[in-house]
Coordinates of C-alpha atoms in Angstrom, one line a residue:
Chain A
M26 CA 34.2 -23.8 28.5
K27 CA 36.4 -21.0 27.1
E28 CA 36.7 -23.0 23.9
V29 CA 32.9 -23.1 23.5
A30 CA 32.6 -19.4 24.2
N31 CA 35.1 -18.7 21.5
M32 CA 32.8 -20.6 19.1
D33 CA 29.8 -18.3 19.8
K34 CA 28.6 -16.3 16.9
Y35 CA 27.8 -12.6 17.0
I36 CA 26.1 -9.9 14.9
F37 CA 26.4 -6.2 14.9
G38 CA 23.3 -4.0 14.4
V39 CA 24.1 -0.4 13.3
D40 CA 21.3 2.1 13.2
L41 CA 22.7 5.2 11.5
G42 CA 20.9 8.5 12.2
G43 CA 21.5 12.1 11.5
T44 CA 22.9 12.9 14.9
S45 CA 24.1 9.6 16.4
V46 CA 24.9 6.1 15.4
K47 CA 23.4 3.4 17.6
L48 CA 25.3 0.2 17.8
G49 CA 24.3 -3.2 19.2
L50 CA 26.3 -6.4 19.7
F51 CA 23.9 -9.4 19.5
S52 CA 24.4 -13.1 19.9
A53 CA 23.4 -15.2 16.9
V54 CA 20.2 -16.1 18.6
G55 CA 19.2 -12.5 18.8
E56 CA 20.1 -11.6 22.4
L57 CA 21.4 -8.1 22.9
V58 CA 24.8 -8.3 24.6
R59 CA 25.7 -4.7 24.6
K60 CA 24.5 -1.4 23.1
W61 CA 26.1 2.0 22.8
Q62 CA 26.2 5.0 20.6
I63 CA 28.6 7.4 18.9
P64 CA 28.0 10.8 17.2
T65 CA 27.4 10.9 13.5
R66 CA 30.1 13.1 11.9
T67 CA 28.3 14.6 8.9
E68 CA 31.0 17.1 8.0
D69 CA 33.0 16.5 4.8
K70 CA 30.0 15.1 3.1
G71 CA 29.7 12.5 5.7
S72 CA 32.9 10.8 4.6
N73 CA 33.9 9.8 8.1
I74 CA 30.7 8.0 9.0
L75 CA 31.4 4.6 7.7
P76 CA 35.1 4.6 8.7
D77 CA 34.0 5.6 12.3
I78 CA 31.6 2.7 12.4
A79 CA 34.2 0.2 11.1
E80 CA 36.6 1.4 13.8
E81 CA 34.0 1.2 16.5
I82 CA 33.2 -2.4 15.5
R83 CA 36.9 -3.3 15.6
K84 CA 37.2 -1.7 19.0
A85 CA 34.1 -3.6 20.3
M86 CA 35.5 -6.9 19.1
G87 CA 38.7 -6.3 20.8
K88 CA 37.0 -5.2 24.0
A89 CA 34.7 -8.3 24.1
G90 CA 37.5 -10.7 22.9
I91 CA 35.5 -11.7 19.8
A92 CA 37.5 -13.1 16.8
V93 CA 36.6 -12.2 13.2
R94 CA 35.5 -15.8 12.5
Q95 CA 32.8 -15.3 15.2
I96 CA 31.1 -12.5 13.3
E97 CA 28.1 -13.6 11.2
G98 CA 27.6 -10.2 9.8
I99 CA 26.7 -6.5 10.2
G100 CA 23.3 -5.0 9.5
I101 CA 23.2 -1.3 8.8
G102 CA 20.1 1.0 8.8
V103 CA 20.2 4.3 7.0
P104 CA 17.8 7.3 6.9
G105 CA 17.1 7.2 3.2
P106 CA 15.7 5.0 0.4
V107 CA 17.8 1.8 -0.1
V108 CA 17.8 -0.6 -3.1
N109 CA 20.2 -3.5 -3.1
N110 CA 22.4 -2.1 -0.3
T111 CA 22.7 1.3 -2.0
V112 CA 21.2 4.4 -0.4
Y113 CA 19.9 7.3 -2.6
R114 CA 20.0 10.9 -1.6
C115 CA 20.7 10.6 2.1
V116 CA 20.5 14.3 2.9
N117 CA 20.8 14.0 6.7
L118 CA 24.2 12.3 6.3
G119 CA 25.5 14.5 3.5
W120 CA 25.5 11.5 1.2
D121 CA 24.4 11.3 -2.4
I122 CA 24.4 7.7 -3.8
V123 CA 26.4 5.3 -1.6
N124 CA 26.7 1.5 -1.9
I125 CA 27.1 0.8 1.8
R126 CA 27.9 -2.8 1.4
D127 CA 30.8 -2.1 -1.0
K128 CA 32.2 0.7 1.2
M129 CA 31.9 -1.4 4.4
N130 CA 33.5 -4.4 2.6
Q131 CA 36.5 -2.3 1.8
L132 CA 36.7 -1.2 5.5
L133 CA 36.0 -4.6 7.0
P134 CA 36.9 -7.2 4.3
E135 CA 37.0 -10.1 6.7
I136 CA 33.2 -9.8 7.6
P137 CA 31.2 -12.4 5.6
K138 CA 27.9 -10.6 5.4
I139 CA 27.0 -6.9 5.3
V140 CA 23.5 -5.8 4.6
A141 CA 22.1 -2.3 4.4
E142 CA 18.4 -1.2 4.4
N143 CA 16.2 1.8 5.2
D144 CA 16.2 2.5 9.0
A145 CA 12.4 2.7 9.4
K146 CA 11.9 -0.6 7.5
L147 CA 14.5 -2.2 9.8
A148 CA 12.8 -0.8 12.9
T149 CA 9.5 -2.3 11.7
L150 CA 11.3 -5.6 11.2
G151 CA 12.8 -5.3 14.7
E152 CA 9.3 -4.8 16.2
V153 CA 7.9 -7.9 14.3
W154 CA 10.9 -9.9 15.5
K155 CA 11.1 -9.0 19.2
G156 CA 8.4 -6.3 19.9
A157 CA 4.8 -5.3 19.4
G158 CA 4.5 -6.9 16.0
K159 CA 5.4 -10.5 17.1
G160 CA 3.2 -13.1 15.6
Y161 CA 1.5 -11.0 12.9
N162 CA 1.9 -11.8 9.2
V163 CA 1.2 -8.4 7.7
V164 CA 2.4 -5.5 9.8
V165 CA 2.6 -1.8 9.0
M166 CA 4.6 0.6 11.3
L167 CA 4.6 4.4 11.0
T168 CA 7.6 6.0 12.5
L169 CA 6.8 9.5 13.8
G170 CA 10.1 11.2 14.2
T171 CA 11.5 14.4 12.8
G172 CA 10.0 13.2 9.6
I173 CA 7.6 10.3 9.0
G174 CA 8.6 6.9 7.6
G175 CA 7.7 3.4 8.1
G176 CA 7.8 -0.2 6.9
I177 CA 5.6 -3.1 5.8
I178 CA 6.5 -6.6 6.9
V179 CA 4.9 -9.5 5.2
N180 CA 5.6 -13.0 6.5
N181 CA 8.6 -11.7 8.5
R182 CA 10.3 -10.1 5.5
I183 CA 10.5 -6.4 4.6
F184 CA 8.3 -5.5 1.7
T185 CA 10.6 -3.0 -0.2
G186 CA 8.6 -2.4 -3.3
A187 CA 10.3 -1.9 -6.7
H188 CA 12.6 1.1 -5.9
G189 CA 12.7 1.1 -2.1
G190 CA 9.8 3.6 -2.1
S191 CA 7.5 1.5 0.0
G192 CA 6.8 3.1 3.4
E193 CA 7.4 6.7 2.1
W194 CA 3.9 7.8 3.3
G195 CA 5.4 10.9 5.0
H196 CA 4.9 12.6 1.7
M197 CA 1.3 11.4 1.1
N198 CA -0.9 14.3 0.3
V199 CA -3.4 14.7 3.1
E200 CA -4.5 18.4 2.7
G201 CA -5.4 19.9 -0.7
S202 CA -5.5 23.5 0.6
E203 CA -2.0 23.7 2.1
T204 CA 0.2 26.5 0.8
D205 CA 3.4 25.9 3.0
I206 CA 6.0 23.9 1.1
C207 CA 7.3 20.6 2.4
G208 CA 10.9 19.6 2.2
C209 CA 10.0 17.5 -0.8
G210 CA 8.7 20.5 -2.8
N211 CA 5.0 19.5 -2.6
C212 CA 2.4 21.0 -0.3
G213 CA 0.1 19.1 2.1
C214 CA 2.3 16.1 3.0
L215 CA 1.5 14.1 6.1
E216 CA 4.9 15.0 7.5
Q217 CA 3.8 18.7 7.6
Y218 CA 1.1 17.9 10.2
A219 CA 2.1 14.7 12.1
S220 CA 5.8 14.4 12.5
A221 CA 7.5 15.9 15.6
R222 CA 8.5 18.9 13.5
G223 CA 5.2 19.0 11.6
I224 CA 2.9 19.1 14.6
V225 CA 4.8 22.2 15.8
R226 CA 4.4 23.9 12.5
Y227 CA 0.7 22.9 12.4
G228 CA 0.3 23.9 16.1
K229 CA 1.6 27.4 15.3
W230 CA -0.9 27.8 12.5
M231 CA -3.7 26.5 14.7
L232 CA -2.8 29.1 17.4
K233 CA -3.1 31.9 14.9
E234 CA -6.5 30.6 13.7
S235 CA -7.9 30.3 17.2
Y236 CA -8.7 32.6 20.1
K237 CA -8.4 29.9 22.8
T238 CA -6.0 30.4 25.6
S239 CA -3.0 28.1 25.7
K240 CA 0.2 27.7 27.6
L241 CA 1.9 27.3 24.2
R242 CA 1.3 31.0 23.6
E243 CA 3.5 31.8 26.6
M244 CA 6.4 29.7 25.4
E245 CA 9.2 31.2 23.3
C246 CA 9.3 28.0 21.4
F247 CA 7.6 24.6 22.0
N248 CA 8.0 21.1 20.7
A249 CA 5.9 18.1 20.1
K250 CA 6.3 16.8 23.6
D251 CA 4.9 20.2 25.0
I252 CA 1.8 19.8 22.9
C253 CA 1.3 16.2 23.9
D254 CA 1.9 16.9 27.6
L255 CA -0.6 19.8 27.6
A256 CA -3.1 17.7 25.7
R257 CA -2.7 14.9 28.3
N258 CA -3.4 17.5 31.0
G259 CA -6.6 18.4 29.2
E260 CA -5.7 21.8 27.7
E261 CA -8.3 22.4 25.1
M262 CA -6.0 24.2 22.6
A263 CA -3.4 21.5 22.8
L264 CA -6.1 18.9 22.3
D265 CA -7.3 20.7 19.2
I266 CA -3.8 20.6 17.7
L267 CA -3.2 16.9 18.6
E268 CA -6.6 15.9 17.3
G269 CA -6.1 17.8 14.0
S270 CA -2.7 16.2 13.6
C271 CA -4.1 12.8 14.3
T272 CA -7.0 13.3 11.9
Y273 CA -4.4 13.7 9.1
L274 CA -2.6 10.6 10.4
G275 CA -5.9 8.7 10.5
K276 CA -6.6 9.7 7.0
A277 CA -3.2 8.5 5.8
M278 CA -3.5 5.2 7.8
C279 CA -6.9 4.5 6.2
A280 CA -5.3 5.1 2.8
I281 CA -2.5 2.7 3.7
A282 CA -5.0 0.1 5.0
E283 CA -7.0 0.4 1.7
V284 CA -3.7 -0.5 -0.1
V285 CA -2.2 -3.3 2.0
D286 CA -4.8 -4.1 4.6
P287 CA -2.4 -5.0 7.5
E288 CA -3.3 -7.2 10.5
I289 CA -2.0 -4.5 12.8
F290 CA -0.7 -1.0 12.8
L291 CA 2.3 0.0 15.0
I292 CA 3.2 3.6 15.9
G293 CA 6.9 4.1 16.5
G294 CA 9.5 6.9 16.4
G295 CA 10.1 9.6 19.0
M296 CA 6.6 10.9 19.0
S297 CA 5.3 7.5 20.1
R298 CA 6.6 8.2 23.6
A299 CA 3.5 10.4 24.0
G300 CA 1.8 7.0 24.6
D301 CA -1.9 6.7 25.4
I302 CA -3.1 10.2 24.5
L303 CA -1.5 10.0 21.1
L304 CA -2.9 6.5 20.5
E305 CA -6.4 7.5 21.6
K306 CA -6.4 10.5 19.2
I307 CA -4.9 8.4 16.3
K308 CA -7.7 5.8 16.8
E309 CA -10.3 8.6 16.7
G310 CA -8.7 10.0 13.5
Y311 CA -8.6 6.6 11.9
E312 CA -12.3 6.0 12.6
K313 CA -13.3 9.1 10.8
F314 CA -12.2 7.7 7.4
A315 CA -12.3 3.9 7.8
I316 CA -14.6 1.8 5.7
P317 CA -16.0 -1.4 7.4
I318 CA -13.4 -3.9 6.0
I319 CA -10.5 -2.0 7.6
E320 CA -12.2 -0.4 10.7
D321 CA -11.2 -3.1 13.2
I322 CA -7.5 -3.2 12.4
P323 CA -5.7 -2.8 15.8
I324 CA -3.4 0.1 16.4
K325 CA -0.6 -0.3 19.0
I326 CA 2.4 1.7 20.2
A327 CA 5.7 0.0 19.3
E328 CA 7.6 -1.6 22.2
L329 CA 11.3 -1.5 21.5
S330 CA 11.6 2.3 21.3
N331 CA 15.1 3.4 20.2
D332 CA 16.3 -0.2 20.0
A333 CA 13.9 -1.3 17.3
G334 CA 16.4 -0.3 14.6
I335 CA 19.4 -2.4 15.9
F336 CA 17.1 -5.4 16.4
G337 CA 16.0 -5.1 12.8
C338 CA 19.6 -4.7 11.6
T339 CA 20.4 -8.0 13.4
K340 CA 17.4 -9.9 12.0
I341 CA 18.1 -8.9 8.5
V342 CA 21.6 -10.5 8.8
L343 CA 20.1 -13.7 10.2
D344 CA 17.6 -13.9 7.3
Chain B
M170 CA -5.7 -39.1 -31.4
K171 CA -9.2 -39.0 -30.0
E172 CA -7.9 -40.7 -26.9
V173 CA -5.3 -38.0 -26.4
A174 CA -7.8 -35.2 -26.9
N175 CA -9.9 -36.8 -24.2
M176 CA -7.0 -36.6 -21.8
D177 CA -6.7 -32.8 -22.2
K178 CA -7.4 -30.8 -19.1
Y179 CA -9.6 -27.7 -18.9
I180 CA -10.4 -24.8 -16.5
F181 CA -13.4 -22.6 -16.3
G182 CA -13.0 -18.9 -15.5
V183 CA -16.1 -17.2 -14.2
D184 CA -16.2 -13.4 -13.8
L185 CA -19.4 -12.6 -11.9
G186 CA -20.6 -9.1 -12.3
G187 CA -23.7 -7.2 -11.3
T188 CA -25.4 -7.4 -14.7
S189 CA -23.7 -10.3 -16.5
V190 CA -21.6 -13.4 -15.8
K191 CA -18.6 -13.8 -18.1
L192 CA -17.5 -17.4 -18.6
G193 CA -14.4 -18.7 -20.3
L194 CA -13.3 -22.2 -21.1
F195 CA -9.6 -22.5 -21.0
S196 CA -7.1 -25.2 -21.8
A197 CA -4.8 -26.1 -18.9
V198 CA -2.0 -24.2 -20.5
G199 CA -4.1 -21.1 -20.4
E200 CA -5.5 -20.9 -24.0
L201 CA -8.9 -19.4 -24.2
V202 CA -11.1 -22.0 -26.0
R203 CA -14.4 -20.3 -25.9
K204 CA -16.0 -17.4 -24.0
W205 CA -19.6 -16.3 -23.5
Q206 CA -21.9 -14.6 -21.1
I207 CA -25.2 -15.0 -19.3
P208 CA -27.3 -12.4 -17.4
T209 CA -26.8 -12.2 -13.6
R210 CA -30.2 -12.9 -11.9
T211 CA -30.0 -10.7 -8.8
E212 CA -33.6 -11.3 -7.8
D213 CA -34.5 -13.4 -4.7
K214 CA -31.3 -12.1 -3.0
G215 CA -29.2 -13.5 -5.8
S216 CA -30.1 -17.1 -4.9
N217 CA -30.1 -18.2 -8.6
I218 CA -26.7 -16.9 -9.5
L219 CA -24.5 -19.8 -8.5
P220 CA -27.0 -22.5 -9.7
D221 CA -27.2 -20.7 -13.0
I222 CA -23.4 -20.8 -13.3
A223 CA -23.2 -24.5 -12.3
E224 CA -25.8 -25.3 -15.0
E225 CA -24.0 -23.2 -17.6
I226 CA -20.8 -25.1 -16.8
R227 CA -22.5 -28.5 -17.2
K228 CA -24.0 -27.4 -20.5
A229 CA -20.6 -26.2 -21.7
M230 CA -19.0 -29.5 -20.8
G231 CA -21.7 -31.4 -22.7
K232 CA -21.4 -29.2 -25.7
A233 CA -17.6 -29.5 -25.9
G234 CA -17.6 -33.2 -25.0
I235 CA -15.5 -32.7 -21.9
A236 CA -15.6 -35.3 -19.1
V237 CA -15.6 -34.3 -15.5
R238 CA -12.2 -35.9 -14.9
Q239 CA -10.8 -33.4 -17.5
I240 CA -11.7 -30.4 -15.4
E241 CA -8.9 -29.1 -13.3
G242 CA -11.1 -26.5 -11.6
I243 CA -13.2 -23.4 -11.6
G244 CA -12.0 -19.9 -10.7
I245 CA -14.7 -17.4 -9.7
G246 CA -14.4 -13.6 -9.5
V247 CA -16.9 -11.7 -7.4
P248 CA -17.5 -7.9 -7.0
G249 CA -16.8 -7.8 -3.2
P250 CA -14.1 -8.4 -0.6
V251 CA -13.1 -12.1 -0.4
V252 CA -11.3 -13.9 2.4
N253 CA -10.7 -17.6 2.1
N254 CA -13.3 -18.1 -0.7
T255 CA -16.0 -16.2 1.3
V256 CA -17.4 -13.0 0.0
Y257 CA -18.6 -10.3 2.4
R258 CA -21.4 -7.9 1.7
C259 CA -21.7 -8.3 -2.0
V260 CA -24.4 -5.6 -2.5
N261 CA -24.5 -5.7 -6.3
L262 CA -25.5 -9.4 -6.2
G263 CA -27.9 -9.2 -3.3
W264 CA -25.6 -11.3 -1.2
D265 CA -24.6 -10.9 2.4
I266 CA -21.9 -13.4 3.4
V267 CA -21.5 -16.3 1.0
N268 CA -18.8 -19.1 1.1
I269 CA -18.6 -19.5 -2.7
R270 CA -16.5 -22.6 -2.6
D271 CA -18.8 -24.4 -0.3
K272 CA -21.9 -23.5 -2.4
M273 CA -20.3 -24.4 -5.7
N274 CA -19.0 -27.7 -4.2
Q275 CA -22.6 -28.6 -3.4
L276 CA -23.7 -27.8 -6.9
L277 CA -20.7 -29.4 -8.7
P278 CA -19.3 -31.9 -6.2
E279 CA -17.2 -33.7 -8.8
I280 CA -15.0 -30.6 -9.6
P281 CA -11.7 -31.0 -7.7
K282 CA -10.8 -27.4 -7.2
I283 CA -13.0 -24.3 -6.8
V284 CA -11.4 -21.0 -5.9
A285 CA -13.1 -17.6 -5.4
E286 CA -11.5 -14.2 -5.2
N287 CA -12.3 -10.5 -5.7
D288 CA -12.9 -9.7 -9.3
A289 CA -10.6 -6.7 -9.5
K290 CA -7.7 -8.7 -7.9
L291 CA -8.3 -11.4 -10.5
A292 CA -8.4 -9.0 -13.4
T293 CA -5.0 -7.7 -12.2
L294 CA -3.7 -11.3 -12.0
G295 CA -5.0 -11.9 -15.5
E296 CA -3.1 -8.8 -16.8
V297 CA 0.1 -9.9 -15.2
W298 CA -0.3 -13.4 -16.6
K299 CA -1.3 -12.6 -20.2
G300 CA -1.6 -8.9 -20.6
A301 CA 0.1 -5.5 -19.9
G302 CA 1.6 -6.6 -16.6
K303 CA 3.6 -9.6 -18.0
G304 CA 7.2 -9.8 -16.7
Y305 CA 6.7 -7.4 -13.8
N306 CA 7.2 -8.4 -10.2
V307 CA 5.2 -5.8 -8.4
V308 CA 2.1 -4.6 -10.3
V309 CA -0.7 -2.4 -9.2
M310 CA -3.9 -2.1 -11.4
L311 CA -6.7 0.3 -10.8
T312 CA -10.0 -0.7 -12.3
L313 CA -12.1 2.3 -13.2
G314 CA -15.6 1.0 -13.6
T315 CA -18.9 1.9 -12.0
G316 CA -16.8 2.0 -8.9
I317 CA -13.0 1.8 -8.4
G318 CA -11.2 -1.3 -7.3
G319 CA -7.9 -2.9 -8.1
G320 CA -5.3 -5.4 -7.1
I321 CA -1.6 -5.8 -6.2
I322 CA 0.3 -8.7 -7.7
V323 CA 3.7 -9.6 -6.1
N324 CA 5.8 -12.3 -7.8
N325 CA 2.7 -13.5 -9.8
R326 CA 0.6 -13.9 -6.7
I327 CA -2.3 -11.7 -5.5
F328 CA -1.5 -9.7 -2.4
T329 CA -4.8 -9.9 -0.5
G330 CA -3.9 -8.3 2.8
A331 CA -5.2 -9.5 6.1
H332 CA -8.9 -9.2 5.5
G333 CA -9.2 -8.9 1.7
G334 CA -9.2 -5.1 2.0
S335 CA -6.1 -4.6 -0.1
G336 CA -7.0 -2.7 -3.3
E337 CA -10.0 -1.0 -1.8
W338 CA -8.6 2.4 -2.8
G339 CA -11.9 3.5 -4.3
H340 CA -12.7 4.8 -0.8
M341 CA -9.4 6.6 -0.2
N342 CA -10.2 10.1 0.9
V343 CA -8.9 12.5 -1.8
E344 CA -10.9 15.7 -1.0
G345 CA -11.3 17.0 2.5
S346 CA -14.0 19.6 1.6
E347 CA -16.5 17.3 -0.1
T348 CA -20.1 17.3 1.3
D349 CA -21.7 14.7 -1.0
I350 CA -21.9 11.3 0.7
C351 CA -20.3 8.3 -1.0
G352 CA -22.0 4.9 -1.0
C353 CA -19.7 3.9 1.8
G354 CA -21.0 6.7 4.1
N355 CA -17.9 8.8 4.0
C356 CA -17.3 12.0 1.9
G357 CA -14.5 12.7 -0.6
C358 CA -13.7 9.1 -1.7
L359 CA -11.8 8.6 -4.9
E360 CA -14.8 6.9 -6.5
Q361 CA -16.8 10.1 -6.2
Y362 CA -14.5 11.7 -8.8
A363 CA -12.8 9.1 -10.9
S364 CA -15.1 6.1 -11.5
A365 CA -17.4 6.1 -14.5
R366 CA -20.3 7.2 -12.2
G367 CA -18.1 9.5 -10.2
I368 CA -16.8 11.5 -13.1
V369 CA -20.4 12.3 -14.2
R370 CA -21.3 13.5 -10.6
Y371 CA -18.1 15.5 -10.5
G372 CA -18.7 16.8 -14.1
K373 CA -22.2 18.1 -13.1
W374 CA -20.7 19.9 -10.2
M375 CA -18.0 21.4 -12.4
L376 CA -20.6 22.6 -14.9
K377 CA -22.4 24.5 -12.1
E378 CA -19.1 26.1 -11.0
S379 CA -18.0 27.2 -14.4
Y380 CA -19.4 29.6 -17.1
K381 CA -17.6 27.8 -19.9
T382 CA -19.7 26.6 -22.8
S383 CA -20.0 22.8 -23.2
K384 CA -21.9 20.3 -25.3
L385 CA -22.5 18.5 -22.0
R386 CA -24.9 21.3 -21.0
E387 CA -27.1 20.5 -24.0
M388 CA -27.4 16.8 -23.1
E389 CA -30.3 15.6 -21.0
C390 CA -27.9 13.2 -19.4
F391 CA -24.3 12.3 -20.2
N392 CA -21.9 9.6 -19.2
A393 CA -18.1 9.1 -18.7
K394 CA -17.6 8.3 -22.4
D395 CA -19.3 11.6 -23.4
I396 CA -16.8 13.5 -21.2
C397 CA -13.8 11.6 -22.6
D398 CA -14.9 12.0 -26.2
L399 CA -15.4 15.7 -25.9
A400 CA -12.1 16.1 -24.1
R401 CA -10.4 14.1 -26.9
N402 CA -12.0 16.6 -29.3
G403 CA -10.4 19.5 -27.4
E404 CA -13.5 20.9 -25.7
E405 CA -12.2 23.0 -22.9
M406 CA -14.9 22.3 -20.3
A407 CA -14.7 18.5 -20.8
L408 CA -10.9 18.8 -20.5
D409 CA -11.3 20.6 -17.2
I410 CA -13.5 17.9 -15.9
L411 CA -11.2 15.1 -17.0
E412 CA -8.2 16.9 -15.7
G413 CA -9.8 17.4 -12.3
S414 CA -10.9 13.8 -12.1
C415 CA -7.4 12.6 -13.1
T416 CA -5.8 14.9 -10.5
Y417 CA -7.7 13.0 -7.8
L418 CA -6.6 9.8 -9.4
G419 CA -3.0 10.9 -9.6
K420 CA -3.1 11.9 -5.9
A421 CA -4.4 8.4 -5.0
M422 CA -1.9 6.7 -7.2
C423 CA 1.0 8.6 -5.5
A424 CA -0.4 7.5 -2.2
I425 CA -0.5 3.9 -3.4
A426 CA 3.1 4.2 -4.7
E427 CA 4.3 5.6 -1.4
V428 CA 2.9 2.4 0.2
V429 CA 3.8 -0.4 -2.2
D430 CA 6.1 1.3 -4.8
P431 CA 5.1 -0.9 -7.8
E432 CA 7.2 -1.5 -10.9
I433 CA 4.2 -0.5 -13.0
F434 CA 0.7 0.9 -12.8
L435 CA -2.0 -0.5 -15.0
I436 CA -5.3 1.3 -15.7
G437 CA -8.2 -1.1 -16.4
G438 CA -12.0 -1.2 -16.2
G439 CA -14.6 0.2 -18.5
M440 CA -13.2 3.8 -18.3
S441 CA -9.8 2.6 -19.6
R442 CA -11.4 2.3 -23.1
A443 CA -11.0 6.1 -23.2
G444 CA -7.4 5.3 -24.0
D445 CA -4.7 7.9 -24.7
I446 CA -6.5 11.0 -23.5
L447 CA -7.3 9.4 -20.1
L448 CA -3.7 8.1 -19.8
E449 CA -2.2 11.5 -20.6
K450 CA -4.3 13.2 -18.0
I451 CA -3.6 10.5 -15.4
K452 CA 0.1 11.0 -16.0
E453 CA -0.3 14.7 -15.6
G454 CA -2.2 14.2 -12.3
Y455 CA 0.4 11.8 -11.0
E456 CA 3.2 14.2 -11.7
K457 CA 1.6 16.8 -9.5
F458 CA 2.0 14.8 -6.3
A459 CA 4.9 12.4 -7.0
I460 CA 8.1 12.5 -5.0
P461 CA 11.4 11.6 -6.8
I462 CA 11.6 8.0 -5.8
I463 CA 8.2 7.1 -7.4
E464 CA 8.0 9.7 -10.2
D465 CA 9.3 7.4 -12.9
I466 CA 6.9 4.5 -12.4
P467 CA 5.3 3.7 -15.8
I468 CA 1.6 3.9 -16.2
K469 CA -0.1 1.8 -18.9
I470 CA -3.6 1.0 -20.1
A471 CA -4.5 -2.7 -19.4
E472 CA -4.6 -4.9 -22.5
L473 CA -7.1 -7.7 -21.9
S474 CA -10.2 -5.4 -21.5
N475 CA -13.2 -7.4 -20.4
D476 CA -11.3 -10.7 -20.6
A477 CA -8.8 -9.9 -17.8
G478 CA -11.2 -11.3 -15.2
I479 CA -11.6 -14.7 -16.8
F480 CA -7.9 -15.0 -17.4
G481 CA -7.2 -14.3 -13.8
C482 CA -9.9 -16.8 -12.7
T483 CA -8.0 -19.4 -14.7
K484 CA -4.6 -18.5 -13.4
I485 CA -5.6 -18.8 -9.8
V486 CA -6.8 -22.3 -10.4
L487 CA -3.4 -23.2 -11.9
D488 CA -1.5 -21.7 -9.0

């Protein structure tokens, strides 16, 4: 029996974020054996990040008694545009251009397969593999986190586009009259209204424009969750903010649908924890702009939450 | 020799428009043997259209001395959303829901392969096969005609989406403050500014908003070509209109790029005959909204003009 166990194959999924690295040890059939996380050390231009991950993987192998020959590969998700395992301008990590596969191959030369891809694309792949996107051929997921990203999966494969730019709808222009400048340098990007950070910025502007009472006015600072919680409790001002934000999201989703016409939309990322109230308002926003051919596309909340990334990292190694 | 000639295989490409049907007889290696057109008879809910096409094909076979066994198939492009050879709500033709393959099979039962697809998607396929998109793996074409349509070609195949809605960016919302209603029932659609009809509507509005002199003010009615011709000659007002129109186009193209990230953009349809001045202003419009990852995507005018459709119709039969 021990001999058989030693023959089992494993994969590591590594979802690399700006504050923490999520790691998952998976069996080769895609069962999650163990998951944990470590902090992302962004100091010194992020030079410790990949060595930290390599060490963590070695430790995990030792702990679980897994030999090198039992590892099929490592999938790594990074918060930036990736082409051929190279990430470009990964500001959150302090990185410029990094070929992740090459660096990891130097650190772990005995691992046969190392694959890197954009984190939001991998989260979408994870949802199609084991979550809310199972069984669909054309899936679009929007990840509403600090920023907005996402992915397109066609026939169980990530659609990357020509330069890894596919899914970068966080910077889609949705408001022609905006004067605040987005991180990208443009004005009126979707992220400025509908990301966890954007809805707070937009909420502050709405509060100035309105005379309605709101608990938000009494808070020294508030976050996306505060807005969603108050909206769920029926506070009119919070509902106005959420509806406005979701109208922009609906506009962008209709634009996406008029380009790729998915079978289903998934909403993921931290904001998606707001659940039903968010989903309801997104659907209302979508209906405002939808033409008949795309109006019936279902919209669902993603299911795997924070684990979507490590599942996608594993799937891409298996592909 | 005659025997060999009798063995040659042929394909008919049929590009079905609201005013005329363009037909092409192609050799099986994709050489255009002959092309011609007939009027589209839209009366009686368009019930004559497919019989007219079938008769035209029989006549053409007789004229060229082609036997039925030499026909590989017929590809048909229609101006509406197509799923599995069925077109939905084809207003220009007077059609509701029509399964084109079934109808044509009844009319020409001896033809082995009949394929129907959206006209703009087929024009894009034609450009990738024999025109400006040759050699590219991910191509987006926008067709600027009476309306705006387009297609996405990935690895030489049409990307249709789940319900044939891919490429329907003519109804992408690009102006939140618009009060004029588009044919689709919404306000602020790209078509309302950048199609051949839309630029005239938008031009009239611009003329009212401006005090600049313009030859357009002296015309009883003007069309898209008049605007482009005057812009090419440096008339300030016409340039303002064209620039405004192309700013909306640029905004939509950036949105498209942030979804599918193509290797190249092609501009087709009747408006594309305006050539360099249009291309220059589209590029300027695109630059206003592009984020770094998509800013270098080349934009070219399509090459096959009116023939793109019949080439695409032929290619889809060969696939």
